[in-house]
Coordinates of C-alpha atoms and ligand atoms in Angstrom, one line a residue:
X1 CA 0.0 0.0 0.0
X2 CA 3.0 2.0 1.0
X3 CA 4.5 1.6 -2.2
X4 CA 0.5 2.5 -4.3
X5 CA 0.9 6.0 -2.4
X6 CA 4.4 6.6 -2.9
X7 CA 4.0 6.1 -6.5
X8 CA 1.0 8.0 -7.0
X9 CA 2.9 10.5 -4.8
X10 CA 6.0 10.6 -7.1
X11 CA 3.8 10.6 -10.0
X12 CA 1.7 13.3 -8.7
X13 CA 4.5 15.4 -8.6
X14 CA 5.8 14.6 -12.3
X15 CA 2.7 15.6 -13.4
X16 CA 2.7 18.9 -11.7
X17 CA 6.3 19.3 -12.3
X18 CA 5.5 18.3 -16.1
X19 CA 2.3 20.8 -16.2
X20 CA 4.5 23.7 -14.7
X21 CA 7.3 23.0 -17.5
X22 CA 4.4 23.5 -20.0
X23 CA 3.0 26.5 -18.5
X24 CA 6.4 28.0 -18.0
X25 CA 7.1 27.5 -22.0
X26 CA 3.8 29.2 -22.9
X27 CA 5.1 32.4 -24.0
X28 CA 3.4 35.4 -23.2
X29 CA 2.3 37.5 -26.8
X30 CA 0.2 40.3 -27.7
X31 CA -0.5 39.1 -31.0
X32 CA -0.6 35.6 -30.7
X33 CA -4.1 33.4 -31.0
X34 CA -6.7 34.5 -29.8
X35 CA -9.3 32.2 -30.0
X36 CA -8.8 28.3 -29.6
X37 CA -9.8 25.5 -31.2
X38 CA -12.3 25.4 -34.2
X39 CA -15.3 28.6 -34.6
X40 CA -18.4 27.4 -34.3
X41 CA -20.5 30.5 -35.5
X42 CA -23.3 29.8 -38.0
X43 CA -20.4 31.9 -40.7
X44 CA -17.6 29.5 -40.2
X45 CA -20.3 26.5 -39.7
X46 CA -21.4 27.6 -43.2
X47 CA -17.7 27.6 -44.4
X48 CA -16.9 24.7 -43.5
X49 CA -19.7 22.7 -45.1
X50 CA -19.1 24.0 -47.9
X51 CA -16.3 21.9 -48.8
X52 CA -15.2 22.7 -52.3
X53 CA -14.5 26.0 -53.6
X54 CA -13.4 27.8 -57.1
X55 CA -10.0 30.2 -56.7
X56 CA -9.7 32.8 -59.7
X57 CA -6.1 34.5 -60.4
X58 CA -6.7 37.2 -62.9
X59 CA -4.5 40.3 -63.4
X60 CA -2.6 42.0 -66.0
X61 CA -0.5 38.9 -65.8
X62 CA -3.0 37.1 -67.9
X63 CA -2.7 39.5 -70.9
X64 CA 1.5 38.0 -71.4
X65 CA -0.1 34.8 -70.7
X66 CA 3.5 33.7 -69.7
X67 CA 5.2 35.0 -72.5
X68 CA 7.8 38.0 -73.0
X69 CA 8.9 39.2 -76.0
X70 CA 8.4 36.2 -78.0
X71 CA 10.2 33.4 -74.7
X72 CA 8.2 31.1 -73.0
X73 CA 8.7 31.3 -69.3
X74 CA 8.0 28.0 -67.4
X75 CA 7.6 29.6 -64.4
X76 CA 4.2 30.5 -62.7
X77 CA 2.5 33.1 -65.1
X78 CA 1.8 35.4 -62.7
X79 CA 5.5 35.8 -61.7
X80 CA 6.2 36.8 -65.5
X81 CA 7.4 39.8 -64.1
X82 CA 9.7 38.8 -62.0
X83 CA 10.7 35.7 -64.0
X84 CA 11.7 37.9 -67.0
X85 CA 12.9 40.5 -65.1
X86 CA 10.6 43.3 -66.2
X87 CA 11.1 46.9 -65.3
X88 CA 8.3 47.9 -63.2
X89 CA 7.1 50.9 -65.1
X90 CA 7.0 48.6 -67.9
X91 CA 4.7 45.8 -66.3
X92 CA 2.5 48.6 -65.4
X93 CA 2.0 50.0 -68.4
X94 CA 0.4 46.8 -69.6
X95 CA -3.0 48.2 -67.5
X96 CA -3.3 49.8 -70.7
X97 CA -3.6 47.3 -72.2
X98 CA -6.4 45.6 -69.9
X99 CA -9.5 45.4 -72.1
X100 CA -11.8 42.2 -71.7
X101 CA -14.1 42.5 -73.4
X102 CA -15.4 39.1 -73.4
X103 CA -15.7 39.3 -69.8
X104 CA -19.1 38.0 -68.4
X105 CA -19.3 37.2 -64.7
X106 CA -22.2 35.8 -64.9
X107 CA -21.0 32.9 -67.2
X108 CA -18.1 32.2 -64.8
X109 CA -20.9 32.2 -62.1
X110 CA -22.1 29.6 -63.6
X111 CA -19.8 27.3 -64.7
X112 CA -18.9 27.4 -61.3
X113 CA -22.3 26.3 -60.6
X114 CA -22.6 23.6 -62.1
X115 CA -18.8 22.6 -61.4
X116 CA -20.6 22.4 -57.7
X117 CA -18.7 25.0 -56.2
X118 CA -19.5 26.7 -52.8
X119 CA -17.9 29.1 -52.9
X120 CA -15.3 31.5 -55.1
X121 CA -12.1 33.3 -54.0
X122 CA -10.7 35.8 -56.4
X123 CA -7.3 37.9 -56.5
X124 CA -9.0 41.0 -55.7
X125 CA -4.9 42.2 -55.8
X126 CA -2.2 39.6 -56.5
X127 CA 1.8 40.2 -56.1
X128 CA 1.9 42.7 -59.3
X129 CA -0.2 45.2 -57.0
X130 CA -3.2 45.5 -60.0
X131 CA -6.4 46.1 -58.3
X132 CA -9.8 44.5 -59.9
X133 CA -11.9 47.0 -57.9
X134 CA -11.6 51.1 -58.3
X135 CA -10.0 51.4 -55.3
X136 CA -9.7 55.1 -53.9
X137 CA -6.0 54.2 -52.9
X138 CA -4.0 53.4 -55.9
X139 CA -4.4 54.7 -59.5
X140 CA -3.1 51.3 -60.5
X141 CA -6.5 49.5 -60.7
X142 CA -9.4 48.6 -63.5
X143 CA -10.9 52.0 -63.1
X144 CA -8.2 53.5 -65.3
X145 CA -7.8 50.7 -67.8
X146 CA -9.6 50.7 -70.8
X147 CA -11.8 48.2 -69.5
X148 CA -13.0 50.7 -67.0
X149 CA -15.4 48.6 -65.1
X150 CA -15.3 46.9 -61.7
X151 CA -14.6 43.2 -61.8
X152 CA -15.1 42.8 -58.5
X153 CA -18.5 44.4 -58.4
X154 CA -19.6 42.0 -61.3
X155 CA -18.3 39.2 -59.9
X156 CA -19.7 39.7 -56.8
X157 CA -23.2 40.0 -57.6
X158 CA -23.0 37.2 -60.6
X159 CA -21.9 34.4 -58.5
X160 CA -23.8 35.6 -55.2
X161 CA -27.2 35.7 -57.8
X162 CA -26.1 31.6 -58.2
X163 CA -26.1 31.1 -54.6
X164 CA -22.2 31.2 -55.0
X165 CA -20.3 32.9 -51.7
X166 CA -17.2 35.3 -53.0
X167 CA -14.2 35.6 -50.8
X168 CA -11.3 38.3 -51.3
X169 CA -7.6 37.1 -51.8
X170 CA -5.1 39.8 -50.9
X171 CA -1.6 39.8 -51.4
X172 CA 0.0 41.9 -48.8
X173 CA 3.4 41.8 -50.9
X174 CA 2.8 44.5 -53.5
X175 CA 5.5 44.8 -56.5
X176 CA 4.2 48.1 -57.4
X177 CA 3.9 50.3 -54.5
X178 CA 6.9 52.4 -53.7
X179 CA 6.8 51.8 -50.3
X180 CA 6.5 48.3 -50.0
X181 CA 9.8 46.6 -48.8
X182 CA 11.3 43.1 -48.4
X183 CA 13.2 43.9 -44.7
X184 CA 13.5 46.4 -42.7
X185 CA 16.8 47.8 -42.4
X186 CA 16.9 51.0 -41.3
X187 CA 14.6 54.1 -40.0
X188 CA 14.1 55.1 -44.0
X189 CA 12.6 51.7 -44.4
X190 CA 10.4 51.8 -41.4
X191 CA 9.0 54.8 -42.1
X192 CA 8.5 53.9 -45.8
X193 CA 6.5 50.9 -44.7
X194 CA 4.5 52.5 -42.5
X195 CA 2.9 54.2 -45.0
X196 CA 2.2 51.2 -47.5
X197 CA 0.8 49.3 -43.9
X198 CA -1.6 51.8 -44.1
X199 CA -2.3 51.9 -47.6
X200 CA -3.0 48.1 -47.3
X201 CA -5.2 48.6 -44.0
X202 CA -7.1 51.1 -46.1
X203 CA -7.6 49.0 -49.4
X204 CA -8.7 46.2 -46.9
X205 CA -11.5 48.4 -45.3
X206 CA -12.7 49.6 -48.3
X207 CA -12.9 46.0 -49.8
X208 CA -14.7 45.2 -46.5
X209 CA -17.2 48.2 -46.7
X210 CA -18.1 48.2 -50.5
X211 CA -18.6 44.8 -50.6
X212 CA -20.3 44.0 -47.6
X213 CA -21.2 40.0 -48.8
X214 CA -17.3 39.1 -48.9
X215 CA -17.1 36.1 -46.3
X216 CA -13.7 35.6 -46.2
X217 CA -10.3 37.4 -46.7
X218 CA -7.9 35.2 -48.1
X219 CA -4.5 36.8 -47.3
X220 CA -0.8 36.2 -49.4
X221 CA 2.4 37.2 -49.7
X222 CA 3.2 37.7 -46.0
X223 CA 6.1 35.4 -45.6
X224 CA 8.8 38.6 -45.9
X225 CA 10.9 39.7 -43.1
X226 CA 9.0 43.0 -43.1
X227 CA 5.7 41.2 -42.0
X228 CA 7.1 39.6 -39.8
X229 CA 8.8 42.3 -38.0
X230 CA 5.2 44.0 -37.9
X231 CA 3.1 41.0 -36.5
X232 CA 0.7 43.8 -34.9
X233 CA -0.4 45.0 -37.8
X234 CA -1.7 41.6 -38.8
X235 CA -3.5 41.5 -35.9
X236 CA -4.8 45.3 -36.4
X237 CA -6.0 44.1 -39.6
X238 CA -7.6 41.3 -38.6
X239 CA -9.6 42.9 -36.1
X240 CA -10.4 45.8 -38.4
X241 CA -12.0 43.3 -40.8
X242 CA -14.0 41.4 -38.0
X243 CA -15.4 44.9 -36.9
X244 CA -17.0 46.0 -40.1
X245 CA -17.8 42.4 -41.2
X246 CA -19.0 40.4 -38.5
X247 CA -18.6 36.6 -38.6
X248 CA -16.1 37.3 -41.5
X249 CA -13.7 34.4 -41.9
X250 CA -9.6 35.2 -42.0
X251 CA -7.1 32.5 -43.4
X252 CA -4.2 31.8 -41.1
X253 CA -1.8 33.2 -43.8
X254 CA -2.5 37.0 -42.8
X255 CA -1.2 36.0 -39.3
X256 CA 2.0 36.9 -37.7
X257 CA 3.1 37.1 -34.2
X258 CA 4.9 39.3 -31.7
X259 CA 8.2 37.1 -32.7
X260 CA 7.7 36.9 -36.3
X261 CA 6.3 33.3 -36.1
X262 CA 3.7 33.0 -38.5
X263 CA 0.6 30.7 -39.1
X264 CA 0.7 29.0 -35.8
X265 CA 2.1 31.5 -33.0
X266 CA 4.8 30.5 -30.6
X267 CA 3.0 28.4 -28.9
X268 CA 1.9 26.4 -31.0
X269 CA -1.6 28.1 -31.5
X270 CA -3.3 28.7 -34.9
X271 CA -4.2 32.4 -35.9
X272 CA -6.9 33.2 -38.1
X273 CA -9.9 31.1 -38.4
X274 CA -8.3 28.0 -40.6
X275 CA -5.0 26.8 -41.5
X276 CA -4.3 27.9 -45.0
X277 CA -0.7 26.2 -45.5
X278 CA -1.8 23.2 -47.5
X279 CA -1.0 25.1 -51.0
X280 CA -0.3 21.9 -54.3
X281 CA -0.6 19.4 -51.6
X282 CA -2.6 17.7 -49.5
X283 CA -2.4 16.2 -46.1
X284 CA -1.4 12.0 -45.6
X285 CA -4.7 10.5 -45.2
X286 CA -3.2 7.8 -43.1
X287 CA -0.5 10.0 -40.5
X288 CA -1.8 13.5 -40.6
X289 CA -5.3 13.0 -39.4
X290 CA -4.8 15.1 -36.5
X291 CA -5.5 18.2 -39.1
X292 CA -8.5 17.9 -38.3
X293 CA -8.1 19.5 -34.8
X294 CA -8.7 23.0 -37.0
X295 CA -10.3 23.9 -40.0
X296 CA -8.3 23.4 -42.8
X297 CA -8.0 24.4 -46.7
X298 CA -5.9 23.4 -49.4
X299 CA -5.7 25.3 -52.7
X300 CA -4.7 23.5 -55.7
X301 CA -3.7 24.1 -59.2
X302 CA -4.4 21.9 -62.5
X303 CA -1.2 22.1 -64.0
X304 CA 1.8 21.7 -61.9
X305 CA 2.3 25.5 -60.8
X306 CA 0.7 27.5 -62.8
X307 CA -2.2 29.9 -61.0
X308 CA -2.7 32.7 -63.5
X309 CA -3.1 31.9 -67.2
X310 CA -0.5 30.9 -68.8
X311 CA -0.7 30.4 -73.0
X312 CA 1.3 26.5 -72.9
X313 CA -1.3 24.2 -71.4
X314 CA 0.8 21.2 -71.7
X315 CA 3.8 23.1 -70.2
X316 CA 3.6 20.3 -67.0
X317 CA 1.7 17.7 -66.2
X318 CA -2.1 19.2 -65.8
X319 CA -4.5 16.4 -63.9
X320 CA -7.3 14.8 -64.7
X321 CA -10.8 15.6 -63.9
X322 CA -11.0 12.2 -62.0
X323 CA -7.8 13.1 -59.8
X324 CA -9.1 16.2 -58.9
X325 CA -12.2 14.7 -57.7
X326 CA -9.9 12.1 -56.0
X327 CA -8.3 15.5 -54.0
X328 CA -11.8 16.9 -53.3
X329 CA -13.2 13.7 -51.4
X330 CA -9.5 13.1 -50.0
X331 CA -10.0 16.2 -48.1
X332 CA -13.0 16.3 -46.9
X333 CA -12.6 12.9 -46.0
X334 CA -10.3 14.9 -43.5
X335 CA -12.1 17.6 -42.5
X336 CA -11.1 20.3 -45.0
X337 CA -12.2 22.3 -47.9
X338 CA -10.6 22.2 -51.2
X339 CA -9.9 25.3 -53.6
X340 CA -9.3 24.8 -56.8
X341 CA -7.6 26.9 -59.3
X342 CA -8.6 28.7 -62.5
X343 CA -6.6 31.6 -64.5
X344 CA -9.0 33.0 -66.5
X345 CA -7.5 34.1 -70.0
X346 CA -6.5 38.0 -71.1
X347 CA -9.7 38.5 -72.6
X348 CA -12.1 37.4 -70.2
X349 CA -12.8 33.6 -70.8
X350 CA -12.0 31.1 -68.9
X351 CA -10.0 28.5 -71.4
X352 CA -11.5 25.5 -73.1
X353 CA -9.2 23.0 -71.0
X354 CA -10.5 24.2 -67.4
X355 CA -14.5 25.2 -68.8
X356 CA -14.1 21.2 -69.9
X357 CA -12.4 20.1 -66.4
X358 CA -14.7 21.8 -64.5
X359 CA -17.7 20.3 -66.4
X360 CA -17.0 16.8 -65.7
X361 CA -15.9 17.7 -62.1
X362 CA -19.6 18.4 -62.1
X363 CA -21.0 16.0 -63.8
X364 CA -19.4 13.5 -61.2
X365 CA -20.5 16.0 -58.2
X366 CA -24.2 16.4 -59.5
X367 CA -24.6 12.6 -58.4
X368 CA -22.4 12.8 -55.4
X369 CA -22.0 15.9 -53.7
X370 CA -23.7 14.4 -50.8
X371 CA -20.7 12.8 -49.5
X372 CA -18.6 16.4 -49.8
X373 CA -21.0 18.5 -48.9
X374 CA -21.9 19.3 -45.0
X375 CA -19.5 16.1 -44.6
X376 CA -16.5 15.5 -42.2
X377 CA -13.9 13.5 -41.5
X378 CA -15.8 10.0 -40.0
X379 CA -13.5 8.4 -37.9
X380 CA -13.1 4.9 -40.0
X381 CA -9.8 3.9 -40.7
X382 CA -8.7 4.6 -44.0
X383 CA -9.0 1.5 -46.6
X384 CA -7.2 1.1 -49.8
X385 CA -9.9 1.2 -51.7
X386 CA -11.0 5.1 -51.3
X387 CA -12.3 7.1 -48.6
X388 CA -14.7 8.0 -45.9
X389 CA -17.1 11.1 -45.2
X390 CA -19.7 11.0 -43.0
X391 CA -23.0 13.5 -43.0
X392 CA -22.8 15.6 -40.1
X393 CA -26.7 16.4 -39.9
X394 CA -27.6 12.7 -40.9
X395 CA -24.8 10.7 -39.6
X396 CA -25.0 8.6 -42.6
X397 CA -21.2 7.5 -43.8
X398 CA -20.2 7.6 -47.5
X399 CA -17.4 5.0 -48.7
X400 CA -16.0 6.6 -52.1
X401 CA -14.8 4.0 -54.0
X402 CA -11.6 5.0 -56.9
X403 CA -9.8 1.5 -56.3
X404 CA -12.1 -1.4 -57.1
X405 CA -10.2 -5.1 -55.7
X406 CA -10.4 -7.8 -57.7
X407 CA -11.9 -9.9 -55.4
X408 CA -15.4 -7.8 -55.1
X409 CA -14.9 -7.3 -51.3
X410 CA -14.6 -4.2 -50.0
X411 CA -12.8 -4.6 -46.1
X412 CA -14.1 -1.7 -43.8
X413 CA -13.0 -1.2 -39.8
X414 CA -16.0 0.2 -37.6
X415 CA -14.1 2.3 -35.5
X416 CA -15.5 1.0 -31.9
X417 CA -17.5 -2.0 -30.7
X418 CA -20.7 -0.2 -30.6
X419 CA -21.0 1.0 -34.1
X420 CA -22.6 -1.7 -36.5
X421 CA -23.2 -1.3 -39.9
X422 CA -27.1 -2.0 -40.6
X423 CA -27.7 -1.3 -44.0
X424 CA -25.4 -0.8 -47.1
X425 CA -26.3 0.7 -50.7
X426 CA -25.3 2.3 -53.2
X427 CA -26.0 6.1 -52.9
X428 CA -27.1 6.2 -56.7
X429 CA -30.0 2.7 -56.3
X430 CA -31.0 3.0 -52.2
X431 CA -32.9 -0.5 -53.2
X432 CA -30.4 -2.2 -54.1
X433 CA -28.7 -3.7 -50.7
X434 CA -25.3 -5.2 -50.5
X435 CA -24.2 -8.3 -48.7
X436 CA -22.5 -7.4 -45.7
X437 CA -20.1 -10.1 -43.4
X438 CA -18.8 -9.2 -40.2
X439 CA -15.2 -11.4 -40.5
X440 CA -13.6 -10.5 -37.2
X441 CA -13.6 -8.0 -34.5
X442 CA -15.3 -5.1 -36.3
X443 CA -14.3 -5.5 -39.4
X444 CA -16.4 -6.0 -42.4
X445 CA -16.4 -7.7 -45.7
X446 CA -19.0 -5.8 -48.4
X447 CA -19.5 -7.1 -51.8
X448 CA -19.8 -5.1 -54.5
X449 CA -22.4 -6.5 -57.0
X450 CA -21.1 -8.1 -60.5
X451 CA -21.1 -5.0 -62.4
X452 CA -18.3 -3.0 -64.1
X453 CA -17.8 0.8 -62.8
X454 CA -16.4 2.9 -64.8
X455 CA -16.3 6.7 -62.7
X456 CA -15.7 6.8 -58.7
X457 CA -18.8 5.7 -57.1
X458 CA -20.3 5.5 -53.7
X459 CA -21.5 3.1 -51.0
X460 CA -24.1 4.5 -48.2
X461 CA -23.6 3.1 -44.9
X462 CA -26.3 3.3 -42.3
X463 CA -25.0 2.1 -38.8
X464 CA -26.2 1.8 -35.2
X465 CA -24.5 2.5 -31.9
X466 CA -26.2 -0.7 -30.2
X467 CA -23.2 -3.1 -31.1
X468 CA -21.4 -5.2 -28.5
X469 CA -19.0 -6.5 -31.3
X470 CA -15.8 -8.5 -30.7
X471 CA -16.6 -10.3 -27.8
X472 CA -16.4 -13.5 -29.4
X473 CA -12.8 -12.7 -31.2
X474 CA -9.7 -13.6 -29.6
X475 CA -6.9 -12.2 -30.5
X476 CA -3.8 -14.7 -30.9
X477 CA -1.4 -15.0 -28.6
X478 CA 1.9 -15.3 -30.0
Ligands
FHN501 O1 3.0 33.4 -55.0 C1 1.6 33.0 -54.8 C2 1.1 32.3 -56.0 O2 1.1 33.0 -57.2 C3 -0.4 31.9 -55.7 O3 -1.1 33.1 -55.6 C4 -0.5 31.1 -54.5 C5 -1.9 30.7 -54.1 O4 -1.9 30.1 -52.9 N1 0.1 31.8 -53.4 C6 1.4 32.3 -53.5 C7 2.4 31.3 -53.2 O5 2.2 30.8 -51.9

């Protein structure tokens, strides 16, 4: 007995010790997190059942398309200026230039539509510092083009009159703006950025004012030194944008804290409202599950790295429709929303290639968007043959099948004793039932019927809690 207390004693005292040494490395910060865990305000509830999303780059980049003076750069089309080294006053001028006049939102509204889209996040300003809205700020926006009229403003209203939510990308690095800068390095600089913090901080509350349905502020371009040196302003910012906009959603990009560390604090703590970090990859399915401790996003581009238009399709390797479907169930199956990327051509229409991705992304989503949509991560262990989602208002989990085995039998795991699986279809015939065997302790044998599939397809699965499974399997003893 002597022995129970003295342990419990000495491991009383680890503990505590163990607690203090983690409240000691807590560090204190001004402009760290400050809110923990997921939101759970109708907004973000709404953001994150949307699921899949629709990202536009479109800027004066789009008019090279990737190409200067007759070279093809192989680099991201939207860092044409930087790739071919342009003078700045020269990239400018090409506003001049900016003239689409086959521009119409409301046919990007609804290809996006019917691609199944949620929601659409547009480059409201990207790196060349070109503004798609007239902004009061800068003379370098589509006001003074020969285009003349706001983007945004169309945009806006076409995909809000599909149902279609618009969220603003930002990029807080700004290659035009004299005052932007890289470090800062002496009192010249700091004064310098001063003034383009506040030219930013302006531009944002004006985006946030004149368009007051923008749910979300997608930020960029914050990884430089001088960001990081100014982690209050992104904290200023965000706050600023919350205040006008109430319930308005903030990736974790904008985010930097009192040291400089950005994304997660230096604690360890998200900022912003979802981690926005997954950018031309996706989690691991199998080890990174614990993602889904926050709300998550990935962005993703068809071709290899290209955002804005570029005029080589075939420049890299550009995925399939089906593997792009693949990404959108894979991360939802994890508890994250999916963006994927279009860079709508110079003169206003969105290419051949992507209108023809995007409509058999849709054709495939119009029969089975119930297993992305509202869905979450469902806590059964990841098979071979695809993935699981589960409904969060019905409960009901989805198996999406891409890898059909050759025996028929698809092996599934419930995740505890309790859950059983009563009923099994296939979401697109509820009558017809598949055979179901339970094998050994909670796993499952389904077999498909004899019949060839030829797209991705899905398999309901209605369960009860009432199980007392495994009692009768023994595990060997070896
Ligand atoms: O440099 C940009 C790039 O052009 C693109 O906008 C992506 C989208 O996430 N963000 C930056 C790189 O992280």
């Amino acid at each position: 007995m002597r022995t129970i207390v003295k342990g419990m004693i000495a491991a009383g005292m680890l503990f505590s010790t163990t607690l203090h040494a983690q409240e000691k490395k807590k560090v204190a910060l001004q402009y760290g997190a400050h809110q923990f865990g997921k939101r759970t305000d109708e907004a973000m509830e709404h953001w994150r059942s949307d699921r899949f999303g629709q990202f536009i780059h479109w800027g004066l980049y789009a008019i090279p398309g990737g190409v200067w003076n007759g070279k093809t750069y192989n680099y991201a089309a939207e860092f044409l200026k930087s790739s071919a080294k342009v003078p700045t006053a020269t990239w400018d001028s090409l506003m001049y230039q900016f003239n689409p006049t086959q521009f119409d939102a409301k046919a990007w509204a609804k290809m996006a539509k019917q691609m199944g889209a949620k929601y659409m996040t547009i480059t409201t300003k990207h790196h060349e510092g070109f503004c798609l809205w007239p902004s009061s700020y800068t003379s370098f926006n589509v006001g003074n083009t020969p285009y003349k009229k706001d983007i945004l403003k169309q945009l806006v209203e076409a995909y809000n009159a599909e149902g279609i939510d618009v969220h603003f990308y930002y990029s807080v690095l700004d290659w035009h703006h004299p005052d932007w800068r890289y470090d800062i390095k002496n009192a010249d600089d700091s004064i310098a950025f001063r003034r383009y913090l506040d030219f930013a901080y302006n531009q944002l509350k004006e985006l946030a004012t004149n368009y007051p349905t923008v749910k979300c502020f997608w930020f960029d371009g914050t990884w430089d030194n001088s960001i990081k040196k100014n982690g209050w302003w992104t904290w200023e910012v965000e706050k600023m944008l919350k205040q006008v906009r109430p319930g308005v959603i903030v990736n974790s990009r904008l985010r930097a804290d009192d040291f400089g560390a950005r994304h997660k604090d230096s604690n360890g703590d998200l900022m912003g409202d979802y981690e926005s970090g997954y950018e031309r990859r996706l989690p691991d399915p199998v080890k990174d599950i614990q993602v889904t401790n926050w709300d998550w996003e990935a962005c993703m581009t068809i071709p290899e790295n290209q955002w804005g238009y570029h005029r080589e399709w075939n420049l890299s390797y550009t995925k399939t429709p089906l593997e792009l479907v693949e990404m959108i169930v894979h991360t939802t199956s994890m508890g994250g929303n999916f963006l994927l990327n279009f860079g709508p051509q110079g003169n206003g229409v969105i290419r051949k290639e992507e209108q023809a991705i995007a409509s058999t992304i849709g054709d495939w989503m119009k029969v089975n968007s119930e297993v992305i949509y509202n869905c979450d991560y469902a806590g059964w262990k990841k098979q071979d043959w695809g993935y699981f989602t589960k409904n969060k208002a019905t409960g009901k989990v989805y198996m999406v099948v891409f890898n059909v085995p050759i025996s028929g039998i698809l092996k599934v795991q419930a995740p505890d004793d309790k859950t059983r699986i009563s009923k099994t279809y296939l979401l697109t015939n509820s009558s017809q039932q598949l055979a179901i065997k339970e094998t050994t302790k909670n796993q499952f044998n389904i077999y498909l019927p004899a019949q060839s599939f030829k797209e991705p397809f899905v398999i309901v699965l209605e369960t009860t809690e009432n199980g007392k499974g495994g009692k009768q399997y023994q595990d060997a003893k070896t």
